[in-house]
């Protein structure tokens, strides 16, 4: 999930310049981002500072300095955790997860959002905020900028030293984790954005994001038939395109795992359990795409990846946090797919 207002430099804790017109238009959660046409339109991220391996940079890549706040339910946050795990950054960057279901973030208003567990034992997989003592992700944004009025989203990459948000844009965070912490990584040789594939990765990311990653949200949050029909059409065109590509090669960019695969995976792993039902993406299930389904199992079985998938958190969040879509909060039984079962992707060289 992504928040509003692009700001490439350090966001001051005292000010975050926003016009009154902009504040009026800001949404505080993704379900609010629906235009008058009934179409879902996602706003941009606000904290866009970059961590660098340069020790003289404003945010140098130092061991133990940064903390990643995530929700296992959120695909954008999960791709950041995926990088942390497969690059072997556990000892360099700490992380913690919020509770899966949105709750009230303040007693003084009606905002529902990500909250921390009250204790380490309250919610399996979730934890209190041991760094700042915050009760919600919202409080972290307000610590970073008292004038912030956008969405209170995850991921949040936090600077423990300066006590502020470095970045809340997952596409920035995964590239920082890929390249800027290699001197601290257990798997520094893994490059998911190599120079010779960057143009191809960028091109694939564009249509995968619009048609699939964000496409399922455009289907699910649409409030009129026309925008839903258009989003569903684009979604299945992109899935069909992916299926065709993966019928000829192991990964999206050939036989080398890349950023494009991690970005696609986080949507695919949620597809049959959530998006088919909750977001009305029911024309065809993932299991009906033989190449995409086996590809999803292949990536899930990469060492470290399975630990980033908490299906209980995923289902409890979506089915329990969007009352406009699922007013009674009923959680479907689901297919209970075993993504650790054998796949056929070994038929391609890698």
Short mmCIF file of C-alpha atoms in Angstrom, two decimals:
data_model
loop_
_atom_site.label_atom_id
_atom_site.label_comp_id
_atom_site.label_asym_id
_atom_site.label_seq_id
_atom_site.Cartn_x
_atom_site.Cartn_y
_atom_site.Cartn_z
CA UNK A 1 0.00 0.00 0.00
CA UNK A 2 1.21 3.47 -0.88
CA UNK A 3 0.63 6.91 0.59
CA UNK A 4 0.29 10.43 -0.79
CA UNK A 5 2.71 13.26 -1.52
CA UNK A 6 6.09 12.64 -3.12
CA UNK A 7 8.90 14.18 -1.05
CA UNK A 8 12.44 13.15 -2.09
CA UNK A 9 14.26 14.79 0.82
CA UNK A 10 14.04 14.25 4.58
CA UNK A 11 10.56 15.06 5.82
CA UNK A 12 10.91 17.47 8.71
CA UNK A 13 9.33 16.45 11.98
CA UNK A 14 8.08 20.03 12.24
CA UNK A 15 6.65 20.58 8.81
CA UNK A 16 5.45 18.78 5.73
CA UNK A 17 4.23 21.49 3.33
CA UNK A 18 0.78 20.60 2.02
CA UNK A 19 -1.80 22.96 0.55
CA UNK A 20 -5.29 23.07 2.01
CA UNK A 21 -6.65 21.79 -1.32
CA UNK A 22 -4.31 18.81 -1.16
CA UNK A 23 -5.31 17.95 2.41
CA UNK A 24 -8.98 18.02 1.42
CA UNK A 25 -8.31 15.44 -1.29
CA UNK A 26 -6.12 13.15 0.79
CA UNK A 27 -7.29 9.69 1.72
CA UNK A 28 -6.36 7.98 4.95
CA UNK A 29 -6.70 4.43 3.62
CA UNK A 30 -6.86 2.76 0.23
CA UNK A 31 -10.62 2.21 0.41
CA UNK A 32 -11.07 6.01 0.36
CA UNK A 33 -9.26 6.44 -2.96
CA UNK A 34 -12.24 6.14 -5.30
CA UNK A 35 -12.98 8.90 -7.80
CA UNK A 36 -16.38 10.25 -8.79
CA UNK A 37 -16.36 7.83 -11.73
CA UNK A 38 -16.32 4.93 -9.26
CA UNK A 39 -12.74 3.93 -10.16
CA UNK A 40 -9.98 3.23 -7.64
CA UNK A 41 -6.99 5.55 -8.06
CA UNK A 42 -3.96 4.94 -5.84
CA UNK A 43 -2.05 7.99 -4.59
CA UNK A 44 1.75 8.27 -4.51
CA UNK A 45 4.11 7.76 -1.58
CA UNK A 46 5.32 10.66 0.53
CA UNK A 47 8.64 9.75 2.17
CA UNK A 48 11.22 9.09 -0.55
CA UNK A 49 14.65 9.41 1.08
CA UNK A 50 17.32 6.97 -0.07
CA UNK A 51 19.78 4.95 2.00
CA UNK A 52 23.20 4.77 0.39
CA UNK A 53 26.34 2.70 0.87
CA UNK A 54 28.16 6.07 0.82
CA UNK A 55 29.14 6.67 4.48
CA UNK A 56 28.83 10.44 3.93
CA UNK A 57 25.21 10.30 2.77
CA UNK A 58 22.33 11.58 4.88
CA UNK A 59 21.18 8.00 5.36
CA UNK A 60 24.23 5.70 5.24
CA UNK A 61 23.75 1.92 5.16
CA UNK A 62 24.81 1.13 8.73
CA UNK A 63 24.17 -2.10 10.63
CA UNK A 64 21.36 -1.90 13.16
CA UNK A 65 20.31 1.64 12.26
CA UNK A 66 17.10 0.88 10.36
CA UNK A 67 13.88 -0.93 11.17
CA UNK A 68 11.26 -2.17 8.73
CA UNK A 69 7.63 -2.02 9.85
CA UNK A 70 5.41 -4.35 7.86
CA UNK A 71 2.08 -6.10 7.72
CA UNK A 72 2.16 -9.70 6.52
CA UNK A 73 -1.20 -8.94 4.91
CA UNK A 74 0.06 -6.12 2.71
CA UNK A 75 1.65 -7.16 -0.61
CA UNK A 76 3.71 -3.96 -0.85
CA UNK A 77 5.20 -4.51 2.59
CA UNK A 78 5.69 -8.22 1.96
CA UNK A 79 7.90 -7.64 -1.05
CA UNK A 80 10.22 -5.56 1.17
CA UNK A 81 10.33 -8.37 3.72
CA UNK A 82 11.04 -10.80 0.88
CA UNK A 83 14.14 -8.83 -0.04
CA UNK A 84 15.27 -8.63 3.55
CA UNK A 85 15.01 -12.41 3.82
CA UNK A 86 16.47 -13.58 0.50
CA UNK A 87 19.32 -11.06 0.61
CA UNK A 88 20.16 -12.19 4.15
CA UNK A 89 19.77 -8.82 5.87
CA UNK A 90 18.26 -10.12 9.11
CA UNK A 91 21.30 -9.15 11.15
CA UNK A 92 21.57 -5.69 9.59
CA UNK A 93 17.93 -4.53 9.51
CA UNK A 94 15.35 -5.41 12.14
CA UNK A 95 11.66 -5.76 11.34
CA UNK A 96 8.32 -6.17 13.07
CA UNK A 97 4.73 -6.74 11.99
CA UNK A 98 1.47 -5.07 12.96
CA UNK A 99 -1.79 -6.86 13.73
CA UNK A 100 -3.63 -8.04 10.60
CA UNK A 101 -7.02 -6.42 11.13
CA UNK A 102 -7.49 -2.66 11.04
CA UNK A 103 -8.58 -1.04 14.30
CA UNK A 104 -9.24 2.48 15.55
CA UNK A 105 -5.97 4.41 15.60
CA UNK A 106 -7.22 7.26 17.81
CA UNK A 107 -10.09 7.75 20.19
CA UNK A 108 -10.72 11.22 18.79
CA UNK A 109 -11.68 10.22 15.22
CA UNK A 110 -12.99 7.30 13.19
CA UNK A 111 -9.81 6.36 11.30
CA UNK A 112 -9.23 2.62 11.01
CA UNK A 113 -5.72 1.42 10.27
CA UNK A 114 -2.69 -0.66 11.20
CA UNK A 115 -2.11 -1.09 14.94
CA UNK A 116 0.55 -2.82 16.99
CA UNK A 117 -0.07 -5.73 19.32
CA UNK A 118 -0.30 -4.78 22.99
CA UNK A 119 2.13 -7.57 23.94
CA UNK A 120 4.36 -10.15 22.30
CA UNK A 121 1.79 -12.84 23.08
CA UNK A 122 -1.42 -11.07 22.05
CA UNK A 123 -1.32 -11.87 18.33
CA UNK A 124 0.89 -14.59 16.76
CA UNK A 125 3.12 -12.96 14.16
CA UNK A 126 2.52 -9.41 15.44
CA UNK A 127 4.50 -7.46 18.00
CA UNK A 128 4.38 -4.22 20.02
CA UNK A 129 6.43 -1.27 18.84
CA UNK A 130 9.47 -1.75 21.04
CA UNK A 131 11.34 1.13 19.37
CA UNK A 132 8.98 4.07 19.82
CA UNK A 133 6.16 2.75 21.95
CA UNK A 134 3.67 3.67 19.23
CA UNK A 135 0.22 2.13 19.33
CA UNK A 136 -0.32 2.42 15.58
CA UNK A 137 1.46 3.07 12.30
CA UNK A 138 -0.35 6.40 12.30
CA UNK A 139 1.63 7.46 15.37
CA UNK A 140 4.89 6.81 13.51
CA UNK A 141 3.83 9.16 10.72
CA UNK A 142 2.87 11.79 13.27
CA UNK A 143 6.24 11.37 14.99
CA UNK A 144 7.98 11.92 11.66
CA UNK A 145 5.86 14.93 10.68
CA UNK A 146 3.29 16.69 12.85
CA UNK A 147 1.58 18.13 9.76
CA UNK A 148 1.25 14.87 7.85
CA UNK A 149 -2.29 14.28 6.51
CA UNK A 150 -1.90 11.41 4.04
CA UNK A 151 -2.43 7.67 4.36
CA UNK A 152 -0.82 5.79 7.24
CA UNK A 153 0.59 2.89 5.29
CA UNK A 154 3.11 0.09 5.45
CA UNK A 155 5.90 -0.54 4.66
CA UNK A 156 7.67 2.01 6.81
CA UNK A 157 11.46 2.08 6.81
CA UNK A 158 12.42 3.79 10.05
CA UNK A 159 15.70 5.45 11.04
CA UNK A 160 16.37 4.63 14.70
CA UNK A 161 19.11 7.27 14.93
CA UNK A 162 17.12 10.24 13.59
CA UNK A 163 13.76 8.84 14.75
CA UNK A 164 12.00 9.45 11.47
CA UNK A 165 10.62 7.71 8.42
CA UNK A 166 13.22 7.27 5.72
CA UNK A 167 10.96 5.84 3.07
CA UNK A 168 7.48 4.36 2.70
CA UNK A 169 7.63 3.44 -0.99
CA UNK A 170 8.19 -0.29 -1.44
CA UNK A 171 9.73 0.06 -4.91
CA UNK A 172 12.47 2.29 -3.43
CA UNK A 173 13.00 0.06 -0.39
CA UNK A 174 13.51 -3.14 -2.36
CA UNK A 175 16.16 -1.51 -4.53
CA UNK A 176 17.97 -0.17 -1.48
CA UNK A 177 17.91 -3.65 0.07
CA UNK A 178 19.15 -5.10 -3.21
CA UNK A 179 22.20 -2.89 -3.67
CA UNK A 180 23.05 -0.61 -0.75
CA UNK A 181 23.52 -3.17 2.05
CA UNK A 182 25.64 -5.75 0.24
CA UNK A 183 28.55 -5.22 2.63
CA UNK A 184 26.20 -6.40 5.40
CA UNK A 185 24.23 -9.04 3.48
CA UNK A 186 24.65 -12.78 3.82
CA UNK A 187 23.77 -13.13 0.14
CA UNK A 188 25.48 -10.16 -1.51
CA UNK A 189 25.94 -11.91 -4.86
CA UNK A 190 22.19 -12.03 -5.46
CA UNK A 191 21.34 -9.07 -7.70
CA UNK A 192 17.65 -8.83 -8.51
CA UNK A 193 18.11 -5.67 -10.59
CA UNK A 194 21.23 -6.32 -12.68
CA UNK A 195 22.23 -3.62 -15.19
CA UNK A 196 21.69 -5.80 -18.25
CA UNK A 197 18.09 -6.55 -17.26
CA UNK A 198 17.02 -3.19 -15.88
CA UNK A 199 15.21 -1.95 -18.99
CA UNK A 200 13.34 -5.24 -19.31
CA UNK A 201 12.47 -5.31 -15.59
CA UNK A 202 11.18 -1.72 -15.73
CA UNK A 203 8.98 -2.51 -18.73
CA UNK A 204 7.53 -5.63 -17.10
CA UNK A 205 6.99 -3.85 -13.78
CA UNK A 206 4.87 -1.23 -15.53
CA UNK A 207 2.26 -3.56 -16.98
CA UNK A 208 2.36 -5.99 -14.05
CA UNK A 209 1.74 -3.15 -11.60
CA UNK A 210 -1.07 -1.56 -13.57
CA UNK A 211 -2.79 -4.75 -14.62
CA UNK A 212 -2.12 -7.16 -11.74
CA UNK A 213 -0.60 -5.66 -8.54
CA UNK A 214 -2.85 -2.63 -8.57
CA UNK A 215 -5.33 -4.26 -10.93
CA UNK A 216 -6.84 -6.49 -8.25
CA UNK A 217 -7.42 -3.40 -6.09
CA UNK A 218 -9.05 -1.60 -9.00
CA UNK A 219 -11.42 -4.53 -9.30
CA UNK A 220 -12.08 -4.82 -5.58
CA UNK A 221 -12.53 -1.16 -4.71
CA UNK A 222 -14.51 -0.16 -7.81
CA UNK A 223 -17.91 1.31 -6.92
CA UNK A 224 -19.42 1.23 -10.39
CA UNK A 225 -19.75 -1.53 -12.97
CA UNK A 226 -17.83 0.22 -15.75
CA UNK A 227 -14.55 0.72 -13.86
CA UNK A 228 -14.79 -2.83 -12.51
CA UNK A 229 -15.31 -4.29 -15.99
CA UNK A 230 -12.34 -2.36 -17.37
CA UNK A 231 -10.07 -3.32 -14.47
CA UNK A 232 -11.05 -7.00 -14.70
CA UNK A 233 -10.38 -6.97 -18.45
CA UNK A 234 -6.91 -5.49 -17.91
CA UNK A 235 -6.21 -7.92 -15.05
CA UNK A 236 -6.89 -11.04 -17.06
CA UNK A 237 -5.09 -9.72 -20.13
CA UNK A 238 -2.00 -9.24 -17.94
CA UNK A 239 -2.38 -12.67 -16.32
CA UNK A 240 -2.74 -14.28 -19.75
CA UNK A 241 0.37 -12.43 -20.91
CA UNK A 242 2.31 -13.64 -17.86
CA UNK A 243 1.14 -17.21 -18.42
CA UNK A 244 2.37 -17.11 -22.02
CA UNK A 245 5.79 -15.74 -21.03
CA UNK A 246 6.18 -18.35 -18.30
CA UNK A 247 5.32 -21.18 -20.69
CA UNK A 248 8.70 -20.57 -22.35
CA UNK A 249 11.02 -19.66 -19.47
CA UNK A 250 11.34 -20.07 -15.72
CA UNK A 251 11.05 -16.40 -14.76
CA UNK A 252 9.70 -13.20 -16.27
CA UNK A 253 13.09 -12.03 -17.54
CA UNK A 254 14.37 -15.40 -18.75
CA UNK A 255 15.89 -18.01 -16.50
CA UNK A 256 17.18 -15.53 -13.91
CA UNK A 257 15.17 -14.54 -10.84
CA UNK A 258 14.65 -10.77 -10.77
CA UNK A 259 12.80 -7.94 -9.07
CA UNK A 260 9.93 -8.42 -11.51
CA UNK A 261 9.28 -11.90 -10.11
CA UNK A 262 9.12 -10.80 -6.48
CA UNK A 263 6.73 -7.99 -7.38
CA UNK A 264 4.42 -10.37 -9.23
CA UNK A 265 4.65 -13.13 -6.61
CA UNK A 266 3.16 -11.10 -3.75
CA UNK A 267 -0.08 -10.68 -5.71
CA UNK A 268 -0.23 -14.24 -7.01
CA UNK A 269 0.18 -15.78 -3.54
CA UNK A 270 -2.95 -13.89 -2.40
CA UNK A 271 -5.00 -14.50 -5.51
CA UNK A 272 -7.00 -17.67 -4.89
CA UNK A 273 -7.31 -17.18 -1.13
CA UNK A 274 -8.47 -13.55 -1.26
CA UNK A 275 -8.74 -11.75 -4.58
CA UNK A 276 -10.94 -14.33 -6.32
CA UNK A 277 -13.63 -13.86 -3.64
CA UNK A 278 -13.05 -10.54 -1.91
CA UNK A 279 -12.07 -8.49 -4.97
CA UNK A 280 -14.38 -10.31 -7.44
CA UNK A 281 -11.45 -11.55 -9.57
CA UNK A 282 -13.29 -14.79 -10.34
CA UNK A 283 -13.10 -15.16 -14.10
CA UNK A 284 -10.22 -17.59 -13.63
CA UNK A 285 -8.28 -18.78 -10.57
CA UNK A 286 -4.51 -18.95 -10.31
CA UNK A 287 -4.75 -22.75 -10.16
CA UNK A 288 -6.26 -22.68 -13.65
CA UNK A 289 -3.03 -21.18 -15.01
CA UNK A 290 -0.57 -24.11 -14.97
CA UNK A 291 2.54 -22.02 -15.54
CA UNK A 292 1.64 -19.19 -13.15
CA UNK A 293 0.58 -21.65 -10.45
CA UNK A 294 3.79 -23.69 -10.62
CA UNK A 295 5.82 -20.48 -10.88
CA UNK A 296 4.23 -19.23 -7.65
CA UNK A 297 5.19 -22.45 -5.89
CA UNK A 298 8.72 -22.19 -7.30
CA UNK A 299 9.25 -18.70 -5.85
CA UNK A 300 7.56 -19.60 -2.55
CA UNK A 301 10.15 -22.37 -2.15
CA UNK A 302 13.16 -20.05 -2.52
CA UNK A 303 14.91 -20.13 0.89
CA UNK A 304 13.46 -17.40 3.08
CA UNK A 305 10.36 -16.67 0.98
CA UNK A 306 7.90 -18.93 2.77
CA UNK A 307 8.54 -17.06 6.03
CA UNK A 308 7.18 -13.88 4.42
CA UNK A 309 3.77 -15.46 3.75
CA UNK A 310 1.36 -15.54 6.69
CA UNK A 311 -1.92 -16.62 5.12
CA UNK A 312 -3.85 -16.26 8.35
CA UNK A 313 -2.84 -12.59 8.59
CA UNK A 314 -3.61 -12.10 4.90
CA UNK A 315 -7.13 -13.50 5.13
CA UNK A 316 -7.97 -11.87 8.45
CA UNK A 317 -6.93 -8.47 7.12
CA UNK A 318 -8.77 -8.42 3.81
CA UNK A 319 -11.97 -10.10 4.98
CA UNK A 320 -12.01 -8.24 8.30
CA UNK A 321 -10.87 -4.72 7.42
CA UNK A 322 -13.12 -3.71 4.52
CA UNK A 323 -16.70 -3.61 5.85
CA UNK A 324 -17.92 -1.84 2.71
CA UNK A 325 -17.01 -5.02 0.80
CA UNK A 326 -17.54 -7.69 3.48
CA UNK A 327 -19.81 -6.12 6.14
CA UNK A 328 -20.06 -9.17 8.38
CA UNK A 329 -16.35 -9.99 8.27
CA UNK A 330 -16.92 -13.62 7.28
CA UNK A 331 -13.66 -15.34 6.38
CA UNK A 332 -14.13 -17.99 3.66
CA UNK A 333 -12.65 -21.43 4.29
CA UNK A 334 -10.47 -21.04 1.22
CA UNK A 335 -8.68 -23.66 -0.84
CA UNK A 336 -5.78 -23.99 1.61
CA UNK A 337 -3.21 -24.43 -1.13
CA UNK A 338 0.09 -26.12 -0.24
CA UNK A 339 2.65 -23.98 -2.04
CA UNK A 340 5.44 -26.19 -0.72
CA UNK A 341 4.23 -29.07 -2.92
CA UNK A 342 6.30 -30.07 -5.98
CA UNK A 343 6.33 -27.82 -9.05
CA UNK A 344 7.44 -28.33 -12.64
CA UNK A 345 9.61 -25.25 -13.15
CA UNK A 346 12.77 -27.30 -12.99
CA UNK A 347 12.17 -28.15 -16.65
CA UNK A 348 13.77 -24.79 -17.42
CA UNK A 349 17.44 -24.17 -16.77
CA UNK A 350 18.22 -21.48 -14.20
#
